[in-house]
Amino acid sequence: MNEARRRAYLEAMGYDVWVAKPPGPGPVRLVVGPGEGGDLLVCAAPDASGSKLAADIARALGNDPVWAWPDPDDDAARPTVDEAVADRLFTRLLVFGEELAHALFGPKAPDVLRSSAVRIVPGMDELAVRGSAKQALWRLIDGRGN
């Protein structure tokens, strides 16, 4: 008897049928680029880290930040955000975009992850076109924002 028919018989007899929920997706793995600074900047794609805006952000930080993005191949040898922070002892983690933050942390991003203060900022596309979002990012980098 196949599984669907077995469940139908049990339901017809009044039994509650519990079905194992398939496991959710695993943790997001990151491609971590070069850099030596204490800042980990996670964006949605590698091309965002090479933009003029990314260069402006790096200059504003005043160090050589490390850029990262989700690994499209989901290679298990690549670190998760937690592992990347633990390995390199980053002190600031900027995640560009709410959708990316949700993928990395779930519905609620932590304020601190190991040694790193976590801040969710607008995505790179939004920063490129919204002056107020960019101003808020500059204030945050300057230490005058949350």
mmCIF file of N, CA and C in Angstrom:
data_model
loop_
_atom_site.group_PDB
_atom_site.id
_atom_site.type_symbol
_atom_site.label_atom_id
_atom_site.label_comp_id
_atom_site.label_asym_id
_atom_site.label_seq_id
_atom_site.Cartn_x
_atom_site.Cartn_y
_atom_site.Cartn_z
ATOM 1 N N MET A 1 0.852 -1.169 0.000
ATOM 2 C CA MET A 1 0.000 0.000 0.000
ATOM 3 C C MET A 1 0.903 1.239 0.000
ATOM 4 N N ASN A 2 0.567 2.188 -0.856
ATOM 5 C CA ASN A 2 1.412 3.381 -0.904
ATOM 6 C C ASN A 2 1.086 4.316 0.259
ATOM 7 N N GLU A 3 1.974 5.256 0.493
ATOM 8 C CA GLU A 3 1.873 6.153 1.654
ATOM 9 C C GLU A 3 0.607 7.001 1.618
ATOM 10 N N ALA A 4 0.247 7.531 0.463
ATOM 11 C CA ALA A 4 -0.939 8.384 0.358
ATOM 12 C C ALA A 4 -2.203 7.601 0.696
ATOM 13 N N ARG A 5 -2.302 6.369 0.220
ATOM 14 C CA ARG A 5 -3.486 5.545 0.498
ATOM 15 C C ARG A 5 -3.549 5.182 1.980
ATOM 16 N N ARG A 6 -2.406 4.850 2.556
ATOM 17 C CA ARG A 6 -2.360 4.501 3.986
ATOM 18 C C ARG A 6 -2.856 5.674 4.837
ATOM 19 N N ARG A 7 -2.385 6.887 4.487
ATOM 20 C CA ARG A 7 -2.836 8.079 5.214
ATOM 21 C C ARG A 7 -4.335 8.287 5.054
ATOM 22 N N ALA A 8 -4.838 8.076 3.849
ATOM 23 C CA ALA A 8 -6.274 8.252 3.593
ATOM 24 C C ALA A 8 -7.091 7.288 4.447
ATOM 25 N N TYR A 9 -6.658 6.022 4.570
ATOM 26 C CA TYR A 9 -7.370 5.054 5.409
ATOM 27 C C TYR A 9 -7.365 5.493 6.874
ATOM 28 N N LEU A 10 -6.206 5.914 7.356
ATOM 29 C CA LEU A 10 -6.114 6.338 8.751
ATOM 30 C C LEU A 10 -7.002 7.560 9.017
ATOM 31 N N GLU A 11 -6.993 8.512 8.098
ATOM 32 C CA GLU A 11 -7.843 9.697 8.261
ATOM 33 C C GLU A 11 -9.312 9.319 8.230
ATOM 34 N N ALA A 12 -9.690 8.379 7.366
ATOM 35 C CA ALA A 12 -11.082 7.931 7.272
ATOM 36 C C ALA A 12 -11.530 7.243 8.554
ATOM 37 N N MET A 13 -10.599 6.600 9.266
ATOM 38 C CA MET A 13 -10.939 5.941 10.531
ATOM 39 C C MET A 13 -10.911 6.913 11.702
ATOM 40 N N GLY A 14 -10.552 8.204 11.438
ATOM 41 C CA GLY A 14 -10.584 9.202 12.492
ATOM 42 C C GLY A 14 -9.266 9.416 13.212
ATOM 43 N N TYR A 15 -8.206 8.840 12.701
ATOM 44 C CA TYR A 15 -6.901 9.034 13.322
ATOM 45 C C TYR A 15 -6.249 10.303 12.773
ATOM 46 N N ASP A 16 -5.593 11.034 13.678
ATOM 47 C CA ASP A 16 -4.789 12.167 13.236
ATOM 48 C C ASP A 16 -3.527 11.614 12.588
ATOM 49 N N VAL A 17 -3.222 12.138 11.429
ATOM 50 C CA VAL A 17 -2.042 11.674 10.715
ATOM 51 C C VAL A 17 -0.993 12.767 10.766
ATOM 52 N N TRP A 18 0.148 12.388 11.285
ATOM 53 C CA TRP A 18 1.265 13.320 11.370
ATOM 54 C C TRP A 18 2.263 12.963 10.295
ATOM 55 N N VAL A 19 2.693 13.954 9.585
ATOM 56 C CA VAL A 19 3.663 13.734 8.521
ATOM 57 C C VAL A 19 4.922 14.516 8.874
ATOM 58 N N ALA A 20 6.059 13.858 8.737
ATOM 59 C CA ALA A 20 7.323 14.529 9.037
ATOM 60 C C ALA A 20 7.521 15.697 8.076
ATOM 61 N N LYS A 21 7.834 16.824 8.663
ATOM 62 C CA LYS A 21 8.080 18.019 7.864
ATOM 63 C C LYS A 21 9.483 17.925 7.269
ATOM 64 N N PRO A 22 9.615 18.195 5.987
ATOM 65 C CA PRO A 22 10.967 18.138 5.419
ATOM 66 C C PRO A 22 11.847 19.207 6.052
ATOM 67 N N PRO A 23 13.122 18.922 6.191
ATOM 68 C CA PRO A 23 13.999 19.924 6.802
ATOM 69 C C PRO A 23 14.033 21.189 5.956
ATOM 70 N N GLY A 24 14.135 22.310 6.645
ATOM 71 C CA GLY A 24 14.229 23.591 5.947
ATOM 72 C C GLY A 24 15.596 23.731 5.297
ATOM 73 N N PRO A 25 15.773 24.803 4.580
ATOM 74 C CA PRO A 25 17.080 24.991 3.958
ATOM 75 C C PRO A 25 18.149 25.166 5.027
ATOM 76 N N GLY A 26 19.340 24.743 4.710
ATOM 77 C CA GLY A 26 20.449 24.856 5.645
ATOM 78 C C GLY A 26 20.903 26.297 5.765
ATOM 79 N N PRO A 27 21.894 26.523 6.590
ATOM 80 C CA PRO A 27 22.397 27.886 6.749
ATOM 81 C C PRO A 27 23.013 28.392 5.445
ATOM 82 N N VAL A 28 22.934 29.690 5.237
ATOM 83 C CA VAL A 28 23.503 30.310 4.046
ATOM 84 C C VAL A 28 25.017 30.296 4.183
ATOM 85 N N ARG A 29 25.674 29.797 3.162
ATOM 86 C CA ARG A 29 27.139 29.782 3.113
ATOM 87 C C ARG A 29 27.610 31.036 2.386
ATOM 88 N N LEU A 30 28.740 31.584 2.803
ATOM 89 C CA LEU A 30 29.237 32.832 2.237
ATOM 90 C C LEU A 30 30.539 32.650 1.477
ATOM 91 N N VAL A 31 30.667 33.396 0.409
ATOM 92 C CA VAL A 31 31.955 33.567 -0.244
ATOM 93 C C VAL A 31 32.559 34.792 0.427
ATOM 94 N N VAL A 32 33.671 34.621 1.090
ATOM 95 C CA VAL A 32 34.313 35.711 1.820
ATOM 96 C C VAL A 32 35.509 36.182 1.004
ATOM 97 N N GLY A 33 35.483 37.459 0.652
ATOM 98 C CA GLY A 33 36.542 38.032 -0.159
ATOM 99 C C GLY A 33 37.758 38.409 0.662
ATOM 100 N N PRO A 34 38.750 39.016 -0.001
ATOM 101 C CA PRO A 34 39.961 39.428 0.706
ATOM 102 C C PRO A 34 39.721 40.682 1.530
ATOM 103 N N GLY A 35 40.609 40.963 2.413
ATOM 104 C CA GLY A 35 40.535 42.148 3.264
ATOM 105 C C GLY A 35 41.126 41.843 4.619
ATOM 106 N N GLU A 36 41.502 42.885 5.317
ATOM 107 C CA GLU A 36 42.156 42.705 6.618
ATOM 108 C C GLU A 36 41.455 43.433 7.747
ATOM 109 N N GLY A 37 40.480 44.267 7.435
ATOM 110 C CA GLY A 37 39.845 45.076 8.465
ATOM 111 C C GLY A 37 38.937 44.282 9.384
ATOM 112 N N GLY A 38 38.404 44.973 10.361
ATOM 113 C CA GLY A 38 37.514 44.352 11.330
ATOM 114 C C GLY A 38 36.051 44.403 10.934
ATOM 115 N N ASP A 39 35.776 44.845 9.693
ATOM 116 C CA ASP A 39 34.394 44.959 9.231
ATOM 117 C C ASP A 39 34.081 43.905 8.188
ATOM 118 N N LEU A 40 32.997 43.168 8.404
ATOM 119 C CA LEU A 40 32.491 42.229 7.415
ATOM 120 C C LEU A 40 31.241 42.841 6.807
ATOM 121 N N LEU A 41 31.261 43.038 5.499
ATOM 122 C CA LEU A 41 30.145 43.644 4.779
ATOM 123 C C LEU A 41 29.541 42.577 3.884
ATOM 124 N N VAL A 42 28.297 42.203 4.159
ATOM 125 C CA VAL A 42 27.647 41.135 3.400
ATOM 126 C C VAL A 42 26.616 41.751 2.468
ATOM 127 N N CYS A 43 26.833 41.550 1.174
ATOM 128 C CA CYS A 43 25.904 42.052 0.159
ATOM 129 C C CYS A 43 25.304 40.861 -0.592
ATOM 130 N N ALA A 44 24.350 41.138 -1.457
ATOM 131 C CA ALA A 44 23.608 40.073 -2.119
ATOM 132 C C ALA A 44 24.385 39.366 -3.222
ATOM 133 N N ALA A 45 25.329 40.059 -3.864
ATOM 134 C CA ALA A 45 26.039 39.468 -4.996
ATOM 135 C C ALA A 45 27.445 40.054 -5.097
ATOM 136 N N PRO A 46 28.364 39.336 -5.744
ATOM 137 C CA PRO A 46 29.751 39.812 -5.813
ATOM 138 C C PRO A 46 29.904 41.118 -6.578
ATOM 139 N N ASP A 47 29.065 41.377 -7.557
ATOM 140 C CA ASP A 47 29.223 42.615 -8.326
ATOM 141 C C ASP A 47 28.968 43.850 -7.479
ATOM 142 N N ALA A 48 28.160 43.733 -6.437
ATOM 143 C CA ALA A 48 27.890 44.882 -5.561
ATOM 144 C C ALA A 48 29.141 45.301 -4.801
ATOM 145 N N SER A 49 30.004 44.356 -4.484
ATOM 146 C CA SER A 49 31.209 44.694 -3.724
ATOM 147 C C SER A 49 32.268 45.378 -4.575
ATOM 148 N N GLY A 50 32.099 45.379 -5.877
ATOM 149 C CA GLY A 50 33.060 46.024 -6.751
ATOM 150 C C GLY A 50 32.585 47.348 -7.313
ATOM 151 N N SER A 51 31.478 47.843 -6.813
ATOM 152 C CA SER A 51 30.892 49.075 -7.344
ATOM 153 C C SER A 51 31.582 50.315 -6.770
ATOM 154 N N LYS A 52 31.303 51.446 -7.385
ATOM 155 C CA LYS A 52 31.820 52.731 -6.890
ATOM 156 C C LYS A 52 31.288 53.004 -5.483
ATOM 157 N N LEU A 53 30.024 52.678 -5.267
ATOM 158 C CA LEU A 53 29.436 52.857 -3.935
ATOM 159 C C LEU A 53 30.170 52.018 -2.903
ATOM 160 N N ALA A 54 30.519 50.781 -3.254
ATOM 161 C CA ALA A 54 31.267 49.912 -2.330
ATOM 162 C C ALA A 54 32.630 50.522 -1.996
ATOM 163 N N ALA A 55 33.272 51.123 -2.985
ATOM 164 C CA ALA A 55 34.560 51.779 -2.738
ATOM 165 C C ALA A 55 34.381 52.972 -1.804
ATOM 166 N N ASP A 56 33.295 53.729 -1.984
ATOM 167 C CA ASP A 56 33.006 54.860 -1.094
ATOM 168 C C ASP A 56 32.766 54.375 0.340
ATOM 169 N N ILE A 57 32.055 53.275 0.473
ATOM 170 C CA ILE A 57 31.780 52.718 1.800
ATOM 171 C C ILE A 57 33.092 52.290 2.462
ATOM 172 N N ALA A 58 33.947 51.622 1.711
ATOM 173 C CA ALA A 58 35.237 51.183 2.262
ATOM 174 C C ALA A 58 36.068 52.378 2.719
ATOM 175 N N ARG A 59 36.098 53.456 1.909
ATOM 176 C CA ARG A 59 36.849 54.665 2.308
ATOM 177 C C ARG A 59 36.255 55.273 3.575
ATOM 178 N N ALA A 60 34.940 55.301 3.660
ATOM 179 C CA ALA A 60 34.285 55.882 4.839
ATOM 180 C C ALA A 60 34.599 55.067 6.098
ATOM 181 N N LEU A 61 34.732 53.757 5.943
ATOM 182 C CA LEU A 61 35.074 52.917 7.094
ATOM 183 C C LEU A 61 36.498 53.151 7.562
ATOM 184 N N GLY A 62 37.361 53.562 6.645
ATOM 185 C CA GLY A 62 38.737 53.874 7.025
ATOM 186 C C GLY A 62 39.622 52.671 7.200
ATOM 187 N N ASN A 63 39.193 51.518 6.714
ATOM 188 C CA ASN A 63 40.047 50.329 6.783
ATOM 189 C C ASN A 63 39.802 49.496 5.534
ATOM 190 N N ASP A 64 40.333 48.320 5.517
ATOM 191 C CA ASP A 64 40.175 47.418 4.380
ATOM 192 C C ASP A 64 39.094 46.395 4.738
ATOM 193 N N PRO A 65 37.811 46.725 4.510
ATOM 194 C CA PRO A 65 36.763 45.806 4.932
ATOM 195 C C PRO A 65 36.766 44.528 4.099
ATOM 196 N N VAL A 66 36.160 43.522 4.655
ATOM 197 C CA VAL A 66 36.018 42.240 3.973
ATOM 198 C C VAL A 66 34.592 42.159 3.453
ATOM 199 N N TRP A 67 34.458 41.946 2.162
ATOM 200 C CA TRP A 67 33.139 41.797 1.549
ATOM 201 C C TRP A 67 32.810 40.314 1.430
ATOM 202 N N ALA A 68 31.544 40.007 1.577
ATOM 203 C CA ALA A 68 31.085 38.629 1.430
ATOM 204 C C ALA A 68 29.713 38.651 0.776
ATOM 205 N N TRP A 69 29.319 37.520 0.224
ATOM 206 C CA TRP A 69 28.012 37.368 -0.414
ATOM 207 C C TRP A 69 27.635 35.892 -0.358
ATOM 208 N N PRO A 70 26.349 35.586 -0.482
ATOM 209 C CA PRO A 70 25.922 34.183 -0.433
ATOM 210 C C PRO A 70 26.568 33.366 -1.550
ATOM 211 N N ASP A 71 26.996 32.176 -1.205
ATOM 212 C CA ASP A 71 27.605 31.269 -2.169
ATOM 213 C C ASP A 71 26.508 30.660 -3.035
ATOM 214 N N PRO A 72 26.517 30.917 -4.341
ATOM 215 C CA PRO A 72 25.465 30.371 -5.192
ATOM 216 C C PRO A 72 25.507 28.846 -5.278
ATOM 217 N N ASP A 73 26.669 28.244 -5.000
ATOM 218 C CA ASP A 73 26.802 26.788 -5.061
ATOM 219 C C ASP A 73 26.509 26.120 -3.725
ATOM 220 N N ASP A 74 26.330 26.919 -2.666
ATOM 221 C CA ASP A 74 26.072 26.402 -1.322
ATOM 222 C C ASP A 74 27.099 25.343 -0.917
ATOM 223 N N ASP A 75 28.358 25.641 -1.160
ATOM 224 C CA ASP A 75 29.467 24.744 -0.842
ATOM 225 C C ASP A 75 29.618 24.634 0.674
ATOM 226 N N ALA A 76 29.507 23.427 1.190
ATOM 227 C CA ALA A 76 29.587 23.200 2.636
ATOM 228 C C ALA A 76 30.950 23.575 3.213
ATOM 229 N N ALA A 77 31.970 23.701 2.370
ATOM 230 C CA ALA A 77 33.295 24.099 2.853
ATOM 231 C C ALA A 77 33.358 25.598 3.138
ATOM 232 N N ARG A 78 32.413 26.363 2.629
ATOM 233 C CA ARG A 78 32.387 27.809 2.855
ATOM 234 C C ARG A 78 31.761 28.086 4.220
ATOM 235 N N PRO A 79 32.131 29.207 4.857
ATOM 236 C CA PRO A 79 31.603 29.485 6.206
ATOM 237 C C PRO A 79 30.198 30.071 6.181
ATOM 238 N N THR A 80 29.504 29.870 7.270
ATOM 239 C CA THR A 80 28.266 30.598 7.518
ATOM 240 C C THR A 80 28.673 31.969 8.065
ATOM 241 N N VAL A 81 27.731 32.860 8.233
ATOM 242 C CA VAL A 81 28.068 34.180 8.774
ATOM 243 C C VAL A 81 28.643 34.034 10.184
ATOM 244 N N ASP A 82 28.094 33.147 10.976
ATOM 245 C CA ASP A 82 28.584 32.916 12.336
ATOM 246 C C ASP A 82 30.033 32.411 12.309
ATOM 247 N N GLU A 83 30.321 31.469 11.429
ATOM 248 C CA GLU A 83 31.676 30.927 11.332
ATOM 249 C C GLU A 83 32.664 31.983 10.830
ATOM 250 N N ALA A 84 32.230 32.799 9.877
ATOM 251 C CA ALA A 84 33.112 33.850 9.351
ATOM 252 C C ALA A 84 33.484 34.844 10.447
ATOM 253 N N VAL A 85 32.507 35.237 11.250
ATOM 254 C CA VAL A 85 32.775 36.179 12.347
ATOM 255 C C VAL A 85 33.693 35.532 13.375
ATOM 256 N N ALA A 86 33.448 34.276 13.691
ATOM 257 C CA ALA A 86 34.289 33.584 14.675
ATOM 258 C C ALA A 86 35.720 33.408 14.170
ATOM 259 N N ASP A 87 35.881 33.067 12.899
ATOM 260 C CA ASP A 87 37.218 32.820 12.347
ATOM 261 C C ASP A 87 38.060 34.088 12.274
ATOM 262 N N ARG A 88 37.447 35.190 11.876
ATOM 263 C CA ARG A 88 38.219 36.408 11.618
ATOM 264 C C ARG A 88 38.045 37.477 12.703
ATOM 265 N N LEU A 89 37.241 37.198 13.719
ATOM 266 C CA LEU A 89 37.014 38.118 14.839
ATOM 267 C C LEU A 89 36.601 39.519 14.367
ATOM 268 N N PHE A 90 35.650 39.571 13.457
ATOM 269 C CA PHE A 90 35.138 40.856 13.000
ATOM 270 C C PHE A 90 34.461 41.571 14.163
ATOM 271 N N THR A 91 34.550 42.888 14.169
ATOM 272 C CA THR A 91 33.918 43.661 15.234
ATOM 273 C C THR A 91 32.666 44.383 14.757
ATOM 274 N N ARG A 92 32.484 44.459 13.436
ATOM 275 C CA ARG A 92 31.265 45.068 12.892
ATOM 276 C C ARG A 92 30.830 44.247 11.690
ATOM 277 N N LEU A 93 29.531 43.977 11.646
ATOM 278 C CA LEU A 93 28.935 43.226 10.554
ATOM 279 C C LEU A 93 27.813 44.068 9.968
ATOM 280 N N LEU A 94 27.966 44.474 8.718
ATOM 281 C CA LEU A 94 26.916 45.202 8.014
ATOM 282 C C LEU A 94 26.304 44.270 6.989
ATOM 283 N N VAL A 95 25.000 44.111 7.051
ATOM 284 C CA VAL A 95 24.272 43.283 6.091
ATOM 285 C C VAL A 95 23.438 44.224 5.242
ATOM 286 N N PHE A 96 23.632 44.167 3.941
ATOM 287 C CA PHE A 96 22.970 45.081 3.018
ATOM 288 C C PHE A 96 21.669 44.467 2.501
ATOM 289 N N GLY A 97 20.561 44.883 3.116
ATOM 290 C CA GLY A 97 19.240 44.460 2.666
ATOM 291 C C GLY A 97 18.517 43.579 3.669
ATOM 292 N N GLU A 98 17.242 43.888 3.869
ATOM 293 C CA GLU A 98 16.402 43.115 4.803
ATOM 294 C C GLU A 98 16.229 41.669 4.344
ATOM 295 N N GLU A 99 16.061 41.468 3.040
ATOM 296 C CA GLU A 99 15.853 40.112 2.527
ATOM 297 C C GLU A 99 17.079 39.232 2.793
ATOM 298 N N LEU A 100 18.255 39.791 2.585
ATOM 299 C CA LEU A 100 19.490 39.056 2.865
ATOM 300 C C LEU A 100 19.622 38.780 4.362
ATOM 301 N N ALA A 101 19.289 39.760 5.183
ATOM 302 C CA ALA A 101 19.350 39.573 6.636
ATOM 303 C C ALA A 101 18.411 38.446 7.071
ATOM 304 N N HIS A 102 17.234 38.397 6.472
ATOM 305 C CA HIS A 102 16.273 37.341 6.799
ATOM 306 C C HIS A 102 16.847 35.973 6.407
ATOM 307 N N ALA A 103 17.505 35.897 5.253
ATOM 308 C CA ALA A 103 18.102 34.630 4.826
ATOM 309 C C ALA A 103 19.234 34.208 5.762
ATOM 310 N N LEU A 104 19.991 35.168 6.269
ATOM 311 C CA LEU A 104 21.123 34.855 7.147
ATOM 312 C C LEU A 104 20.706 34.522 8.568
ATOM 313 N N PHE A 105 19.714 35.273 9.096
ATOM 314 C CA PHE A 105 19.398 35.176 10.524
ATOM 315 C C PHE A 105 17.977 34.712 10.834
ATOM 316 N N GLY A 106 17.115 34.627 9.842
ATOM 317 C CA GLY A 106 15.718 34.338 10.111
ATOM 318 C C GLY A 106 14.977 35.634 10.378
ATOM 319 N N PRO A 107 13.825 35.550 11.033
ATOM 320 C CA PRO A 107 12.988 36.749 11.187
ATOM 321 C C PRO A 107 13.579 37.845 12.066
ATOM 322 N N LYS A 108 14.492 37.515 12.962
ATOM 323 C CA LYS A 108 15.042 38.515 13.884
ATOM 324 C C LYS A 108 16.562 38.441 13.877
ATOM 325 N N ALA A 109 17.193 39.472 13.342
ATOM 326 C CA ALA A 109 18.652 39.525 13.344
ATOM 327 C C ALA A 109 19.147 39.892 14.743
ATOM 328 N N PRO A 110 20.243 39.307 15.178
ATOM 329 C CA PRO A 110 20.780 39.659 16.500
ATOM 330 C C PRO A 110 21.439 41.034 16.469
ATOM 331 N N ASP A 111 21.539 41.667 17.615
ATOM 332 C CA ASP A 111 22.270 42.927 17.729
ATOM 333 C C ASP A 111 23.775 42.676 17.776
ATOM 334 N N VAL A 112 24.142 41.508 18.315
ATOM 335 C CA VAL A 112 25.549 41.123 18.431
ATOM 336 C C VAL A 112 25.673 39.665 18.022
ATOM 337 N N LEU A 113 26.677 39.365 17.229
ATOM 338 C CA LEU A 113 26.973 37.999 16.827
ATOM 339 C C LEU A 113 28.434 37.741 17.179
ATOM 340 N N ARG A 114 28.638 36.953 18.213
ATOM 341 C CA ARG A 114 29.983 36.685 18.739
ATOM 342 C C ARG A 114 30.679 37.996 19.077
ATOM 343 N N SER A 115 31.743 38.355 18.361
ATOM 344 C CA SER A 115 32.501 39.573 18.659
ATOM 345 C C SER A 115 32.031 40.772 17.845
ATOM 346 N N SER A 116 30.958 40.618 17.092
ATOM 347 C CA SER A 116 30.592 41.613 16.098
ATOM 348 C C SER A 116 29.244 42.278 16.368
ATOM 349 N N ALA A 117 29.238 43.609 16.294
ATOM 350 C CA ALA A 117 27.975 44.350 16.325
ATOM 351 C C ALA A 117 27.316 44.173 14.960
ATOM 352 N N VAL A 118 26.045 43.827 14.945
ATOM 353 C CA VAL A 118 25.327 43.550 13.696
ATOM 354 C C VAL A 118 24.411 44.724 13.371
ATOM 355 N N ARG A 119 24.505 45.202 12.138
ATOM 356 C CA ARG A 119 23.624 46.270 11.666
ATOM 357 C C ARG A 119 23.082 45.884 10.304
ATOM 358 N N ILE A 120 21.765 46.013 10.161
ATOM 359 C CA ILE A 120 21.108 45.762 8.880
ATOM 360 C C ILE A 120 20.887 47.121 8.232
ATOM 361 N N VAL A 121 21.413 47.286 7.042
ATOM 362 C CA VAL A 121 21.307 48.553 6.323
ATOM 363 C C VAL A 121 20.588 48.292 5.001
ATOM 364 N N PRO A 122 20.117 49.333 4.347
ATOM 365 C CA PRO A 122 19.443 49.117 3.059
ATOM 366 C C PRO A 122 20.362 48.408 2.063
ATOM 367 N N GLY A 123 19.751 47.720 1.118
ATOM 368 C CA GLY A 123 20.501 47.026 0.079
ATOM 369 C C GLY A 123 21.280 47.997 -0.790
ATOM 370 N N MET A 124 22.274 47.496 -1.488
ATOM 371 C CA MET A 124 23.117 48.340 -2.329
ATOM 372 C C MET A 124 22.315 49.055 -3.412
ATOM 373 N N ASP A 125 21.314 48.393 -3.975
ATOM 374 C CA ASP A 125 20.477 49.034 -5.002
ATOM 375 C C ASP A 125 19.730 50.227 -4.424
ATOM 376 N N GLU A 126 19.191 50.059 -3.224
ATOM 377 C CA GLU A 126 18.465 51.151 -2.575
ATOM 378 C C GLU A 126 19.415 52.287 -2.190
ATOM 379 N N LEU A 127 20.588 51.950 -1.695
ATOM 380 C CA LEU A 127 21.560 52.982 -1.334
ATOM 381 C C LEU A 127 21.979 53.806 -2.552
ATOM 382 N N ALA A 128 22.014 53.171 -3.705
ATOM 383 C CA ALA A 128 22.440 53.860 -4.924
ATOM 384 C C ALA A 128 21.437 54.919 -5.379
ATOM 385 N N VAL A 129 20.163 54.762 -4.990
ATOM 386 C CA VAL A 129 19.142 55.689 -5.503
ATOM 387 C C VAL A 129 18.455 56.520 -4.424
ATOM 388 N N ARG A 130 18.605 56.155 -3.151
ATOM 389 C CA ARG A 130 17.934 56.896 -2.078
ATOM 390 C C ARG A 130 18.950 57.641 -1.227
ATOM 391 N N GLY A 131 18.970 58.945 -1.387
ATOM 392 C CA GLY A 131 19.911 59.768 -0.640
ATOM 393 C C GLY A 131 19.758 59.649 0.857
ATOM 394 N N SER A 132 18.524 59.564 1.344
ATOM 395 C CA SER A 132 18.309 59.477 2.796
ATOM 396 C C SER A 132 18.863 58.169 3.359
ATOM 397 N N ALA A 133 18.777 57.089 2.576
ATOM 398 C CA ALA A 133 19.337 55.808 3.027
ATOM 399 C C ALA A 133 20.857 55.903 3.103
ATOM 400 N N LYS A 134 21.447 56.558 2.109
ATOM 401 C CA LYS A 134 22.904 56.724 2.090
ATOM 402 C C LYS A 134 23.360 57.607 3.257
ATOM 403 N N GLN A 135 22.624 58.673 3.547
ATOM 404 C CA GLN A 135 22.980 59.543 4.670
ATOM 405 C C GLN A 135 22.923 58.784 5.986
ATOM 406 N N ALA A 136 21.904 57.938 6.146
ATOM 407 C CA ALA A 136 21.791 57.137 7.369
ATOM 408 C C ALA A 136 22.978 56.177 7.489
ATOM 409 N N LEU A 137 23.412 55.602 6.363
ATOM 410 C CA LEU A 137 24.581 54.714 6.385
ATOM 411 C C LEU A 137 25.833 55.483 6.789
ATOM 412 N N TRP A 138 26.034 56.690 6.244
ATOM 413 C CA TRP A 138 27.211 57.485 6.608
ATOM 414 C C TRP A 138 27.197 57.816 8.098
ATOM 415 N N ARG A 139 26.011 58.157 8.636
ATOM 416 C CA ARG A 139 25.918 58.436 10.082
ATOM 417 C C ARG A 139 26.274 57.195 10.903
ATOM 418 N N LEU A 140 25.806 56.046 10.463
ATOM 419 C CA LEU A 140 26.104 54.801 11.164
ATOM 420 C C LEU A 140 27.617 54.525 11.144
ATOM 421 N N ILE A 141 28.227 54.717 9.987
ATOM 422 C CA ILE A 141 29.677 54.478 9.871
ATOM 423 C C ILE A 141 30.448 55.474 10.736
ATOM 424 N N ASP A 142 29.969 56.711 10.786
ATOM 425 C CA ASP A 142 30.608 57.746 11.606
ATOM 426 C C ASP A 142 30.426 57.503 13.105
ATOM 427 N N GLY A 143 29.536 56.615 13.456
ATOM 428 C CA GLY A 143 29.266 56.350 14.859
ATOM 429 C C GLY A 143 28.158 57.205 15.435
ATOM 430 N N ARG A 144 27.483 57.970 14.569
ATOM 431 C CA ARG A 144 26.390 58.826 15.043
ATOM 432 C C ARG A 144 25.033 58.175 14.830
ATOM 433 N N GLY A 145 25.001 57.046 14.150
ATOM 434 C CA GLY A 145 23.739 56.318 13.933
ATOM 435 C C GLY A 145 23.638 55.187 14.913
ATOM 436 N N ASN A 146 22.507 54.502 14.920
ATOM 437 C CA ASN A 146 22.296 53.399 15.864
ATOM 438 C C ASN A 146 23.426 52.452 15.740
#
